[in-house]
Coordinates of C-alpha atoms in Angstrom, one line a residue:
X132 CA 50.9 67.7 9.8
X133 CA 51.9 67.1 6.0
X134 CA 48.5 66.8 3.9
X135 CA 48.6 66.4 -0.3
X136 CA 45.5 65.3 -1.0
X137 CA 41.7 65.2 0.0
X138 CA 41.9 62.1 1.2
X139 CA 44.4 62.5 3.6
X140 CA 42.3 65.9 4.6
X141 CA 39.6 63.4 5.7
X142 CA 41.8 61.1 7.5
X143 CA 43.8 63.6 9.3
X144 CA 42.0 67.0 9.9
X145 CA 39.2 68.0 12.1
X146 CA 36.8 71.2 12.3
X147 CA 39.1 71.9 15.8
X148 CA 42.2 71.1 13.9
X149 CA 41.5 74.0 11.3
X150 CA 40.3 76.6 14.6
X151 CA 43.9 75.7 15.6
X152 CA 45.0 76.7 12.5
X153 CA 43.1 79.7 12.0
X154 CA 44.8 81.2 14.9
X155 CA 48.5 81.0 13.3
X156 CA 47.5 83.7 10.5
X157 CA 50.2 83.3 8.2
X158 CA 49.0 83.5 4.7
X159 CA 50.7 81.2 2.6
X160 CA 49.7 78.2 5.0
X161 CA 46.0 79.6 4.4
X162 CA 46.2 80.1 0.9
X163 CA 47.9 76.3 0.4
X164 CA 45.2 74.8 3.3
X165 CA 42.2 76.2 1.4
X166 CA 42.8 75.2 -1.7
X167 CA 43.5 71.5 -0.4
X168 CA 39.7 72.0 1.0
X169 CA 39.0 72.9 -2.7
X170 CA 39.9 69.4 -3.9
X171 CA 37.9 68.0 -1.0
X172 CA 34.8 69.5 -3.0
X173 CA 35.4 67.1 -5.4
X174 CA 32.6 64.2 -5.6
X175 CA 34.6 61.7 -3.2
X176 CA 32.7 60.7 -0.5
X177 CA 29.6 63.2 0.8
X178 CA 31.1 63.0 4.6
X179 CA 34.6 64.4 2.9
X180 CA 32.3 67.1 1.4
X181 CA 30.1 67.9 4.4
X182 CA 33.9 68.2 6.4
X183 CA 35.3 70.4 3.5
X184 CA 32.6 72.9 3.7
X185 CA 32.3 72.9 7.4
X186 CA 36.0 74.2 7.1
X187 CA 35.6 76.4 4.1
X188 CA 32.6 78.1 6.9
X189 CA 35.3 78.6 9.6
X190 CA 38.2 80.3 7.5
X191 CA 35.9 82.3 5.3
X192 CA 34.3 83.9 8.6
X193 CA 37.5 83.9 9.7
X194 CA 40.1 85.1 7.8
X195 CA 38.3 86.5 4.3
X196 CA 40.8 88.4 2.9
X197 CA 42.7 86.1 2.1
X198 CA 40.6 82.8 2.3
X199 CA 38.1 84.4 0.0
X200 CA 39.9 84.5 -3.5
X201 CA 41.0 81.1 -2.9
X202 CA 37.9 79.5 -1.7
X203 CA 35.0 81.6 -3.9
X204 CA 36.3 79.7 -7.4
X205 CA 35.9 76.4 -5.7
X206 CA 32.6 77.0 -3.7
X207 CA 31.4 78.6 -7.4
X208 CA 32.2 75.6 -9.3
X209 CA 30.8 73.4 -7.0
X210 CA 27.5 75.3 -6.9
X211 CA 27.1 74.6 -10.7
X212 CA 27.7 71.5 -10.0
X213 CA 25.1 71.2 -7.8
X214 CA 22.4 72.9 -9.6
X215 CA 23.0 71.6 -13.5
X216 CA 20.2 71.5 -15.4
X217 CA 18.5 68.4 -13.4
X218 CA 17.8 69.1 -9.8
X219 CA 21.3 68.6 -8.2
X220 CA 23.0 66.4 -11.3
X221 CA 26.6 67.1 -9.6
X222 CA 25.9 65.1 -7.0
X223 CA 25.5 61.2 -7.0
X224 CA 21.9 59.8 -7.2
X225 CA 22.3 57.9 -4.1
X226 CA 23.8 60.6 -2.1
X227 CA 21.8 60.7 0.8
X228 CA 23.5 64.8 1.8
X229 CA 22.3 66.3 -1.8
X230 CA 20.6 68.9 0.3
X231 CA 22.4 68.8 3.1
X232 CA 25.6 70.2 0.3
X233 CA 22.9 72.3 -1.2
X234 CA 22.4 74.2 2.0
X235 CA 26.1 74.5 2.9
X236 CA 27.2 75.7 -0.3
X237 CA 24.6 78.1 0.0
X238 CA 25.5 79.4 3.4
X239 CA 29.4 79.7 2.5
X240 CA 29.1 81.6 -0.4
X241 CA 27.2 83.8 1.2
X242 CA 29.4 84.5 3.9
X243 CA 32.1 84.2 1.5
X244 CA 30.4 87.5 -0.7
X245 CA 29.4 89.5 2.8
X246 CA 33.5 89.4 3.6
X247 CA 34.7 89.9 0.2
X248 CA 32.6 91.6 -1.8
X249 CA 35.6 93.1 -3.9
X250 CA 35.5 89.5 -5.2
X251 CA 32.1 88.9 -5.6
X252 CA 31.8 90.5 -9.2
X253 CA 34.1 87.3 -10.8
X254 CA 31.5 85.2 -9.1
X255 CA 28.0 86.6 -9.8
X256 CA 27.9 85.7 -13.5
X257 CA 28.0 81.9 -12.6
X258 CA 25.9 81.5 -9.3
X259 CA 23.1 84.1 -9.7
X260 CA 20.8 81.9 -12.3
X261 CA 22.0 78.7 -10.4
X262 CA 20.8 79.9 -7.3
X263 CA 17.6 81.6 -8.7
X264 CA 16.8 78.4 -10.2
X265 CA 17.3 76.7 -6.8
X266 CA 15.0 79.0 -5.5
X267 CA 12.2 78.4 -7.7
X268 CA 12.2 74.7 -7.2
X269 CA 12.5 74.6 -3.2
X270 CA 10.4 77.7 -2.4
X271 CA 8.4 75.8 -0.3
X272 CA 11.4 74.4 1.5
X273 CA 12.0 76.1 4.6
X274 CA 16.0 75.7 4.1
X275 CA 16.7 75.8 1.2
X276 CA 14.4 78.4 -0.4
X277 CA 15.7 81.2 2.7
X278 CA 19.4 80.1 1.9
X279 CA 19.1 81.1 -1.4
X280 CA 17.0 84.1 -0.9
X281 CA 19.6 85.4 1.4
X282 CA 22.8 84.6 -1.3
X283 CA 20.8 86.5 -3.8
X284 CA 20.4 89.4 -1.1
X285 CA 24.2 89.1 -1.1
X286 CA 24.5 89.7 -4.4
X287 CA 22.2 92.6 -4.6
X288 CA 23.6 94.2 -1.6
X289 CA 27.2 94.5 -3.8
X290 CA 26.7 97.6 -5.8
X291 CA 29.1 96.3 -8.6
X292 CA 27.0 92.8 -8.8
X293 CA 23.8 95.0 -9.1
X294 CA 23.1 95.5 -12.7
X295 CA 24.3 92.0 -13.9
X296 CA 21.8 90.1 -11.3
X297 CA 18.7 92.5 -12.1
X298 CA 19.3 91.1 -16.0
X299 CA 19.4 87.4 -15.2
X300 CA 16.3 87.8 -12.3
X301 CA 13.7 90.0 -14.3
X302 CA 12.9 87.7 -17.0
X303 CA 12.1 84.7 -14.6
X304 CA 10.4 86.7 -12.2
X305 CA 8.4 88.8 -14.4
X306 CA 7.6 85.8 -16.1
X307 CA 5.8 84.1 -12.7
X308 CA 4.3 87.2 -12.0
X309 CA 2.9 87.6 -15.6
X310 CA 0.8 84.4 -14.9
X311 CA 0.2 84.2 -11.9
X312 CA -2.6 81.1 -11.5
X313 CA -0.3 78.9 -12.6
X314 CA 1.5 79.4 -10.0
X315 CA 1.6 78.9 -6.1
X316 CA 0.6 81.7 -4.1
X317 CA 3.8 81.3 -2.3
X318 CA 6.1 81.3 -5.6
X319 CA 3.9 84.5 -6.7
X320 CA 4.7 86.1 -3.0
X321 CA 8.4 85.0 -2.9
X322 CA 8.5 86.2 -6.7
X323 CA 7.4 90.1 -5.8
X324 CA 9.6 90.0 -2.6
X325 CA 12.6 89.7 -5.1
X326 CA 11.7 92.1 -7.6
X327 CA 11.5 94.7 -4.5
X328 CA 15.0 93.3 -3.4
X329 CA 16.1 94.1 -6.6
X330 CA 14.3 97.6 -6.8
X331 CA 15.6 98.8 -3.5
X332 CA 19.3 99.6 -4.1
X333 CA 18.8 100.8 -8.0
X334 CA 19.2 103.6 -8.8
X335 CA 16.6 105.8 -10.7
X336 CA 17.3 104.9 -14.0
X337 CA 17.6 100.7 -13.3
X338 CA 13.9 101.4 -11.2
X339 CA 12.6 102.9 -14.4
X340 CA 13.5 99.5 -16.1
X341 CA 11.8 97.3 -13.3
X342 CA 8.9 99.6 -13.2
X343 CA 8.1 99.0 -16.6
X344 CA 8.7 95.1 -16.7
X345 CA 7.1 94.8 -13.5
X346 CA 4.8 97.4 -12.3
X347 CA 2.1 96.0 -14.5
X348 CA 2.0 93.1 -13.1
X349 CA 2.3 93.6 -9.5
X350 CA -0.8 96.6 -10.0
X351 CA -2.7 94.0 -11.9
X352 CA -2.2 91.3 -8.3
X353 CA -3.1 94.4 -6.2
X354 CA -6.1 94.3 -8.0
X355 CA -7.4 91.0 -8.3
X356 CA -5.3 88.4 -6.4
X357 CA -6.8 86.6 -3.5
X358 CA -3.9 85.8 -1.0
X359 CA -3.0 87.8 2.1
X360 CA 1.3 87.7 1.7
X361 CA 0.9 88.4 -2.4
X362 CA -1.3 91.2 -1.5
X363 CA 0.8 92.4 1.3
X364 CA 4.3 92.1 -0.9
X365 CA 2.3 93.7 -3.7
X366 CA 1.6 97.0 -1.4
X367 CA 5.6 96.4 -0.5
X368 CA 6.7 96.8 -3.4
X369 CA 4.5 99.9 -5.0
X370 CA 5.4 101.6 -1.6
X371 CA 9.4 100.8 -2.5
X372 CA 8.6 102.2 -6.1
X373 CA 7.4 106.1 -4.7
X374 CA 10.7 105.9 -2.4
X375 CA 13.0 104.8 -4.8
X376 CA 11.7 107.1 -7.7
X377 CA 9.6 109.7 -5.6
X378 CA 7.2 112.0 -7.6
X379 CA 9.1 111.0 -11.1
X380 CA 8.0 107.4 -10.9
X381 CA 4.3 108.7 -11.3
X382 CA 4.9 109.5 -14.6
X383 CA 7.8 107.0 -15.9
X384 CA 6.5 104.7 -18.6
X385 CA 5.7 101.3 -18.7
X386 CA 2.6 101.8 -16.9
X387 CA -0.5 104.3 -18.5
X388 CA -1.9 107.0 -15.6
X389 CA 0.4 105.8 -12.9
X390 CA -1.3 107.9 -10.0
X391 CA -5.4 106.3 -10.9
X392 CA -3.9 102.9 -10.9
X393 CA -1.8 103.3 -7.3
X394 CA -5.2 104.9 -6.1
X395 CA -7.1 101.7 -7.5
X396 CA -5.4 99.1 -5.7
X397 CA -4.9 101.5 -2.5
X398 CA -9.0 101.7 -2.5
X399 CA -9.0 97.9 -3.1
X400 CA -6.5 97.1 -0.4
X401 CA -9.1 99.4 1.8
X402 CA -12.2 96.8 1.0
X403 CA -13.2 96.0 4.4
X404 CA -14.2 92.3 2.9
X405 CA -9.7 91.6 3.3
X406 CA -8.1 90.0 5.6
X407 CA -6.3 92.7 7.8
X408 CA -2.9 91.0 7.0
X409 CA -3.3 91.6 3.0
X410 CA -3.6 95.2 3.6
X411 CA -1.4 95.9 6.7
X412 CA 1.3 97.8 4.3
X413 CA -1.6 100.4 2.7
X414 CA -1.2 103.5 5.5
X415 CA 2.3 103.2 4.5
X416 CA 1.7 102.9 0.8
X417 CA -0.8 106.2 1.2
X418 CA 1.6 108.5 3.1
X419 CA 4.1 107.3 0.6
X420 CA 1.1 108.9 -1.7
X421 CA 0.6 112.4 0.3
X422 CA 4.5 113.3 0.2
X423 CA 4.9 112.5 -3.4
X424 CA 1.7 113.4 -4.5
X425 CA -0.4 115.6 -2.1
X426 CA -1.7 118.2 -4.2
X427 CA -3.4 116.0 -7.2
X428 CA -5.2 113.7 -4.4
X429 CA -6.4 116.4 -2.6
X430 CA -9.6 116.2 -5.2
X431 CA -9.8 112.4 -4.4
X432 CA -9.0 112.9 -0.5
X433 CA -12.6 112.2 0.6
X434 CA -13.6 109.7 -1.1
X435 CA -10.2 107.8 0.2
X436 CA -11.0 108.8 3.6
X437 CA -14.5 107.4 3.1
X438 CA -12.5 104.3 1.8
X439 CA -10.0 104.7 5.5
X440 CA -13.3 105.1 8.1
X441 CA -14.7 102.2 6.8
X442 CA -11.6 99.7 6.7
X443 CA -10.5 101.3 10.3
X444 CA -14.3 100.3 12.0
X445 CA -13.8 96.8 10.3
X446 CA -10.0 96.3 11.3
X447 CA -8.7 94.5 14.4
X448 CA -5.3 93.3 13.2
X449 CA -2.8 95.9 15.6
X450 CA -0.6 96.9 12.6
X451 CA -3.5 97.4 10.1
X452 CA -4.7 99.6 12.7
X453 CA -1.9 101.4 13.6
X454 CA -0.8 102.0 10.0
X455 CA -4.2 104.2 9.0
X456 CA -3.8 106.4 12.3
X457 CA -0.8 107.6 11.0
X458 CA -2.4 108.4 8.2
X459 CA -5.2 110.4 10.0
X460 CA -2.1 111.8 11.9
X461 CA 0.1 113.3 9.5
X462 CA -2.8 114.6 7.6
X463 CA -3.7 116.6 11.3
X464 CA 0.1 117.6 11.1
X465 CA -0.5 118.9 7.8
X466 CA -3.8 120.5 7.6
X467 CA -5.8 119.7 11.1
X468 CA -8.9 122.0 9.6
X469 CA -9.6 120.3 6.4
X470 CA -9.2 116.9 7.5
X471 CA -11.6 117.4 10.4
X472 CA -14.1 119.0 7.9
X473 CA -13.6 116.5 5.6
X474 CA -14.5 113.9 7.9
X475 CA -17.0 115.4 9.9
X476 CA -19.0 115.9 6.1
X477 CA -18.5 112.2 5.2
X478 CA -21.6 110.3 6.5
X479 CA -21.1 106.3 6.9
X480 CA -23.8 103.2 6.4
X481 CA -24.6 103.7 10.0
X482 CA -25.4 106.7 10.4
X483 CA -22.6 108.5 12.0
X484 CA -19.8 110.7 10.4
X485 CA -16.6 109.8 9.6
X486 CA -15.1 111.9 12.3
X487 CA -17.1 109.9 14.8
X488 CA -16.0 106.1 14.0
X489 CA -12.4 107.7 13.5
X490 CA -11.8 109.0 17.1
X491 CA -13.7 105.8 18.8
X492 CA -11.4 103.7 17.3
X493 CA -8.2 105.6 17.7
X494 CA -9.3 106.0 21.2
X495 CA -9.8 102.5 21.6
X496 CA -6.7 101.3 19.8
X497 CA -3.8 104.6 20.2
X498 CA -2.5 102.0 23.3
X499 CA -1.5 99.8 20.7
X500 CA 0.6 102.0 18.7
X501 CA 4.5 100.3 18.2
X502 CA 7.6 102.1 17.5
X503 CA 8.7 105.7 19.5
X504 CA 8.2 107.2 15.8
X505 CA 4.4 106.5 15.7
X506 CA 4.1 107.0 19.3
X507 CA 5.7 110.5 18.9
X508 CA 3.3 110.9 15.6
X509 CA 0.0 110.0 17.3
X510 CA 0.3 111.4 20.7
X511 CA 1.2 115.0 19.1
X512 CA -2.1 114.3 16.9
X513 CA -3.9 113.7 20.0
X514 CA -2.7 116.7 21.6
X515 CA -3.6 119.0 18.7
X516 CA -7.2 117.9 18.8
X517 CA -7.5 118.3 22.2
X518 CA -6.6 122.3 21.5
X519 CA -8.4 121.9 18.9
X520 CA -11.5 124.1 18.6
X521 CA -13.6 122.4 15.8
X522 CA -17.1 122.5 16.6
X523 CA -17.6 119.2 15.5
X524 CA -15.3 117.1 18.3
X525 CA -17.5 118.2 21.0
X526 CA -20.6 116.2 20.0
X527 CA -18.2 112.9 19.4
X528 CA -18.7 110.3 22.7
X529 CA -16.1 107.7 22.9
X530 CA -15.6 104.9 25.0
X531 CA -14.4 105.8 28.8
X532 CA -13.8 103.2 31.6
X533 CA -15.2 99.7 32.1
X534 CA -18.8 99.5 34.1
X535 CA -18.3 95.7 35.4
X536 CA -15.2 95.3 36.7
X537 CA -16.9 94.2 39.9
X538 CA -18.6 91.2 38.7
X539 CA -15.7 88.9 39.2
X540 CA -13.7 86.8 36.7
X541 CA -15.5 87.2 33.3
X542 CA -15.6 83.9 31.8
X543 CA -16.7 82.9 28.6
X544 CA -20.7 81.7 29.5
X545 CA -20.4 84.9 30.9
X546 CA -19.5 87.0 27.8
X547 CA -21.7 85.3 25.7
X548 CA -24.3 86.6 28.2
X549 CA -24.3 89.9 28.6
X550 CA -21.4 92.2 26.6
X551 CA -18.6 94.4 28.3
X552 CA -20.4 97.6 30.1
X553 CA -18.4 100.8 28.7
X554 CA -19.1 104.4 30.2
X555 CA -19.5 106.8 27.3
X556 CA -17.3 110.4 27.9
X557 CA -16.4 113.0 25.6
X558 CA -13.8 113.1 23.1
X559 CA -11.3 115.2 25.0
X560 CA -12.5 113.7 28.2
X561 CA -11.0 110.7 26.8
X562 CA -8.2 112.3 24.9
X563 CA -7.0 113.9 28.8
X564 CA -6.9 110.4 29.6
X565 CA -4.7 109.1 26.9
X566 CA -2.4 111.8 26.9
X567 CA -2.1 111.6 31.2
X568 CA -0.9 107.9 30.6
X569 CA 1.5 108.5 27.7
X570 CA 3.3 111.3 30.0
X571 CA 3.2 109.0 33.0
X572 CA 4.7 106.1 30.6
X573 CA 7.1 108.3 29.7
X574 CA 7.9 109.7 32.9
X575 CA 8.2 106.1 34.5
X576 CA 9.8 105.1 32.1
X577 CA 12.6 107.5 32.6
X578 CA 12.8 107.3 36.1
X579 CA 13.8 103.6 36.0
X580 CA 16.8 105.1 33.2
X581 CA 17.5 107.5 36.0
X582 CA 18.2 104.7 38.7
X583 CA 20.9 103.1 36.3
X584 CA 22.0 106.7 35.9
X585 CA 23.0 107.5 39.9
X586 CA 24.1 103.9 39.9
X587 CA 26.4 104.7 37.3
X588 CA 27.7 108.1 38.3
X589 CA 26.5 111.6 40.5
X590 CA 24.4 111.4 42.9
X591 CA 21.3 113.0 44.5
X592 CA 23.2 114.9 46.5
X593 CA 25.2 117.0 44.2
X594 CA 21.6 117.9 42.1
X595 CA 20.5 119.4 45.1
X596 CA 23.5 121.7 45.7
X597 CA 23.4 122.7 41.9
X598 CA 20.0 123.8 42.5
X599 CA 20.6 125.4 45.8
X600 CA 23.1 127.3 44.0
X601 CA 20.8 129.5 42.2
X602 CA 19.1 127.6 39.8
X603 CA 15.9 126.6 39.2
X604 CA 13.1 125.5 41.8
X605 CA 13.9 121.5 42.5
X606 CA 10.8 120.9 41.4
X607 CA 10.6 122.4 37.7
X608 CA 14.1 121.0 37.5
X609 CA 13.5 117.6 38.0
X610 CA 10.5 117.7 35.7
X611 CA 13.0 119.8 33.1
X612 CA 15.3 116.6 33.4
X613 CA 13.3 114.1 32.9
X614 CA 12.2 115.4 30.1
X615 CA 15.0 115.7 28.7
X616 CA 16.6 112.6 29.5
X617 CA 13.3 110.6 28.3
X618 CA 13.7 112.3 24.9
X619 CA 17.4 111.7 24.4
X620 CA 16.2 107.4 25.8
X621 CA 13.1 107.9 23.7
X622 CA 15.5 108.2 20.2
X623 CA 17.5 105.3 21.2
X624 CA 17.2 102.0 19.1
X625 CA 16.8 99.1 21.6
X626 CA 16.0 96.1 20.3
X627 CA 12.2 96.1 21.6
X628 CA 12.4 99.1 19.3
X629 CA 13.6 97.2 16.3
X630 CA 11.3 94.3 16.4
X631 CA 8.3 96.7 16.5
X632 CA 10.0 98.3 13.1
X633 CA 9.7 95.1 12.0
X634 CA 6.2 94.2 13.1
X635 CA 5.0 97.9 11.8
X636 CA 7.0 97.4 8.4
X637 CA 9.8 99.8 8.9
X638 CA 12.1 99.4 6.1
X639 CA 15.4 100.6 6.2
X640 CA 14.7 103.5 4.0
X641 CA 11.8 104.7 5.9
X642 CA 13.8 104.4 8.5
X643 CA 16.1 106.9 7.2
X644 CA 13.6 109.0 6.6
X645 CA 12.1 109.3 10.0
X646 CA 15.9 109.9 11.6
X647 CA 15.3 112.8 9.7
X648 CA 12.1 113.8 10.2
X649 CA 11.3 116.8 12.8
X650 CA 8.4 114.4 14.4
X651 CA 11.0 112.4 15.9
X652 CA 12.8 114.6 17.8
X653 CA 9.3 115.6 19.4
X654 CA 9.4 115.5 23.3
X655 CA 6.2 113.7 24.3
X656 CA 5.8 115.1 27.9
X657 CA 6.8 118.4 26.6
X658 CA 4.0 118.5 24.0
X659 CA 1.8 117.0 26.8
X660 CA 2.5 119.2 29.5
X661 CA 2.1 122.3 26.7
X662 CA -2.0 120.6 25.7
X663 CA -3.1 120.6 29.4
X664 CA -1.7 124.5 29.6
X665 CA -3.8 125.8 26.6
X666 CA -6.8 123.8 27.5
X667 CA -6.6 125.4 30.9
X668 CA -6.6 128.4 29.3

């Protein structure tokens, strides 16, 4: 097929016609085929368009190297095209596709900067403002506003292409987040989520610029804005700023008494009166606040666990929950007699001490707890409390088992009669309980691994003369094995593992930070198995 112009691109090549050709690999047909597709960009017809960028999709993704440097000038100028200084002025006003091109320009230059980033340097000067401009005036658009979030994560993913986009995104954003009722709640949101985009990656001298253009702000939301996602990307990005610039940041300028303003908005975020979704990200905002800054809060520490009991009685949100017990937990790793002083002195509205309403709820909710990290974290909590020989544990009562289980279906004329019956047991009663059904999760849950495991390779068989041979009693060796392999399964990422990082606001430098962390490598049933010996004791 002999092709010399777009129009005979539309007449004689299909999207299978170029799959064909993509599996010849020879270069200079490549090179000559994509720019042809260039041409097609041109404003000819919007269906010649749609085709050309359909195509430009399939060779970028499929041969970038040397598609790329061909295709990125095209797809660049055609993306200033689209986005001139009136809302798509490159494309004809009755163009039906203007956002249909929108969104496929969008997609193939950022495929096009994922597989040739090398490249992407020439290119950011002329689509970053285009594309942040796009961005402000379709963020409610479900398309278009993720397509060009995700070009611009592109971009800042490139550590060449870093510096130049932080310069053209700052002013906007900070500008949106410097008046922030005249905006939408969802272009203040989308506005914070960017700057932390852009404050991720940078290094500590470019975070010392975005702190002081846009820590101000972002405090002054913490403080005093209304909506649940602001609030949430507010705590986001403060929690971003202590990893990114660790204890330094406290005291970079731009932003008077750094420590007293984070503490402001983390007792604000603790109001009981917010929704539990604003305020989901504040445990991890406050452990950020303990490892960078332990020793000046340890003044301030009751009044913030004050501030913790209360928000944890009034939360129900699983996250929110889960994300102040690993607060009370790693402050049990680190000093298990102060905290339960300080909380056993602390008495709430009701009448009952801090150290009471802690342990019902994390009793009630530790079930709940997402990600083998946090697991790991609260069950070894649990166990240290239940060695624990603080005076004060033994007067707490927590809930036990259900009284009316018997009664039938509950339905809801029945609920509204008469509540749930609870028994009430002691605190390690109940703690026994907990830390029985972890091991037994983890148990079962490695015996189903070892089924696969025999399926795969050795056999029962061949255990049994090992042991015979001289090693250990069957018993303590199967429970040494499963141990074992339940920790090594434990560690693994599956992907029930990653959407609960996700759901529990795992970034992927916290994430990094708990690989490292001696916590995970604790064995559950291990630590389990070594509670029930010293209470025995």
């Amino acid at each position: 097929m002999l092709l010399s112009s777009p129009q005979d691109l539309a007449s004689g090549v299909t999207l299978t016609d170029v799959k064909q050709l993509l599996g010849i690999n020879l270069p200079c047909w490549l090179a000559e085929f994509g720019r042809l597709l260039s041409k097609a960009l041109d404003p000819i017809s919007w269906g010649l368009r749609m085709e050309a960028l359909k195509c430009m999709m399939l060779m970028v993704t499929g041969f970038s190297k040397l598609c790329a440097p061909h295709i990125g000038p095209a797809l660049t100028a055609a993306w200033q095209r689209a986005t001139a200084a009136a809302p798509y002025d490159g494309l004809h006003a009755n163009d039906g596709g203007a956002d249909e091109i929108l969104h496929l320009v969008l997609e193939t230059l950022t495929a096009a900067l994922t597989a040739a980033p090398e490249a992407a340097v020439q290119w950011e000067p002329l689509i970053s403002e285009p594309t942040l401009r796009v961005w402000v005036a379709n963020v409610s658009d479900p398309l278009l506003s993720v397509d060009s979030r995700e070009l611009l994560e592109a971009l800042a993913a490139i550590p060449a292409c870093l510096p130049s986009l932080q310069a053209r995104m700052l002013p906007t954003l900070c500008g949106i987040l410097a008046a922030p009722h005249q905006h939408s709640p969802i272009l203040v949101d989308g506005a914070v989520e960017l700057v932390t985009l852009a404050l991720a990656p940078s290094p500590p001298d470019a975070a010392q610029h975005i702190h002081a253009a846009a820590s101000p702000a972002i405090l002054q939301l913490a403080m005093g804005h209304d909506d649940a996602e602001v609030l949430r990307s507010a705590t986001a990005y403060l929690r971003t700023l202590l990893q990114v610039g660790g204890s330094a940041a406290l005291g970079w300028p731009g932003v008077p008494d750094c420590l007293a303003a984070l503490l402001a908005a983390v007792q604000r975020l603790l109001s009981p009166e917010l929704e539990d979704r604003a305020c989901s990200l504040v445990g991890a905002l406050i452990l950020e606040l303990l490892r960078h800054a332990g020793p000046q809060m340890a003044p301030l520490l009751p009044g913030l666990l004050s501030a913790l009991a209360y928000k944890l009685i009034a939360a129900e949100d699983s996250a929110m929950v889960q994300s102040l017990l690993c607060v009370l937990a790693q402050l049990l790793h680190a000093d298990q007699q102060q905290l339960l002083d300080c909380l056993a002195g602390i008495q709430l509205s009701d009448g009952c001490s801090a150290l009471e309403a802690c342990m019902r709820k994390w009793c009630e909710r530790q079930i709940e707890v997402r990600t083998a990290y946090d697991i790991r974290l609260t069950t070894a909590a649990l166990a240290a409390l239940l060695t624990s020989s603080h005076p004060a544990l033994d007067s707490v009562q927590v809930k036990g088992k259900r009284l009316d289980t018997e009664s039938g279906v509950r339905t809801r004329a029945r609920a509204r009669a008469q509540a749930e019956q609870w028994s009430s047991v002691p605190l390690r009663v109940r703690i026994v309980m907990l830390l029985t059904d972890a091991f037994i999760e983890a148990t079962t849950q490695d015996e189903a691994s070892e089924d696969e495991w025999e399926e795969a390779g050795g056999s029962e068989e061949e255990e049994q003369d090992s042991e015979q041979a001289g090693g250990p009693s069957p018993a303590l060796g199967s429970l040494r094995s499963t141990m074992r392999r339940f920790a090594e399964a434990y560690q693994e990422d599956g992907g029930f593992d990653a959407e609960d990082l996700v759901l529990s606001g795992v970034d992927a430098r916290e994430a990094a930070r708990r690989a490292a962390d001696p916590i995970q490598a604790i064995d559950i049933p291990a630590i389990v198995c070594e509670a029930f010996q010293r209470g025995c004791t």
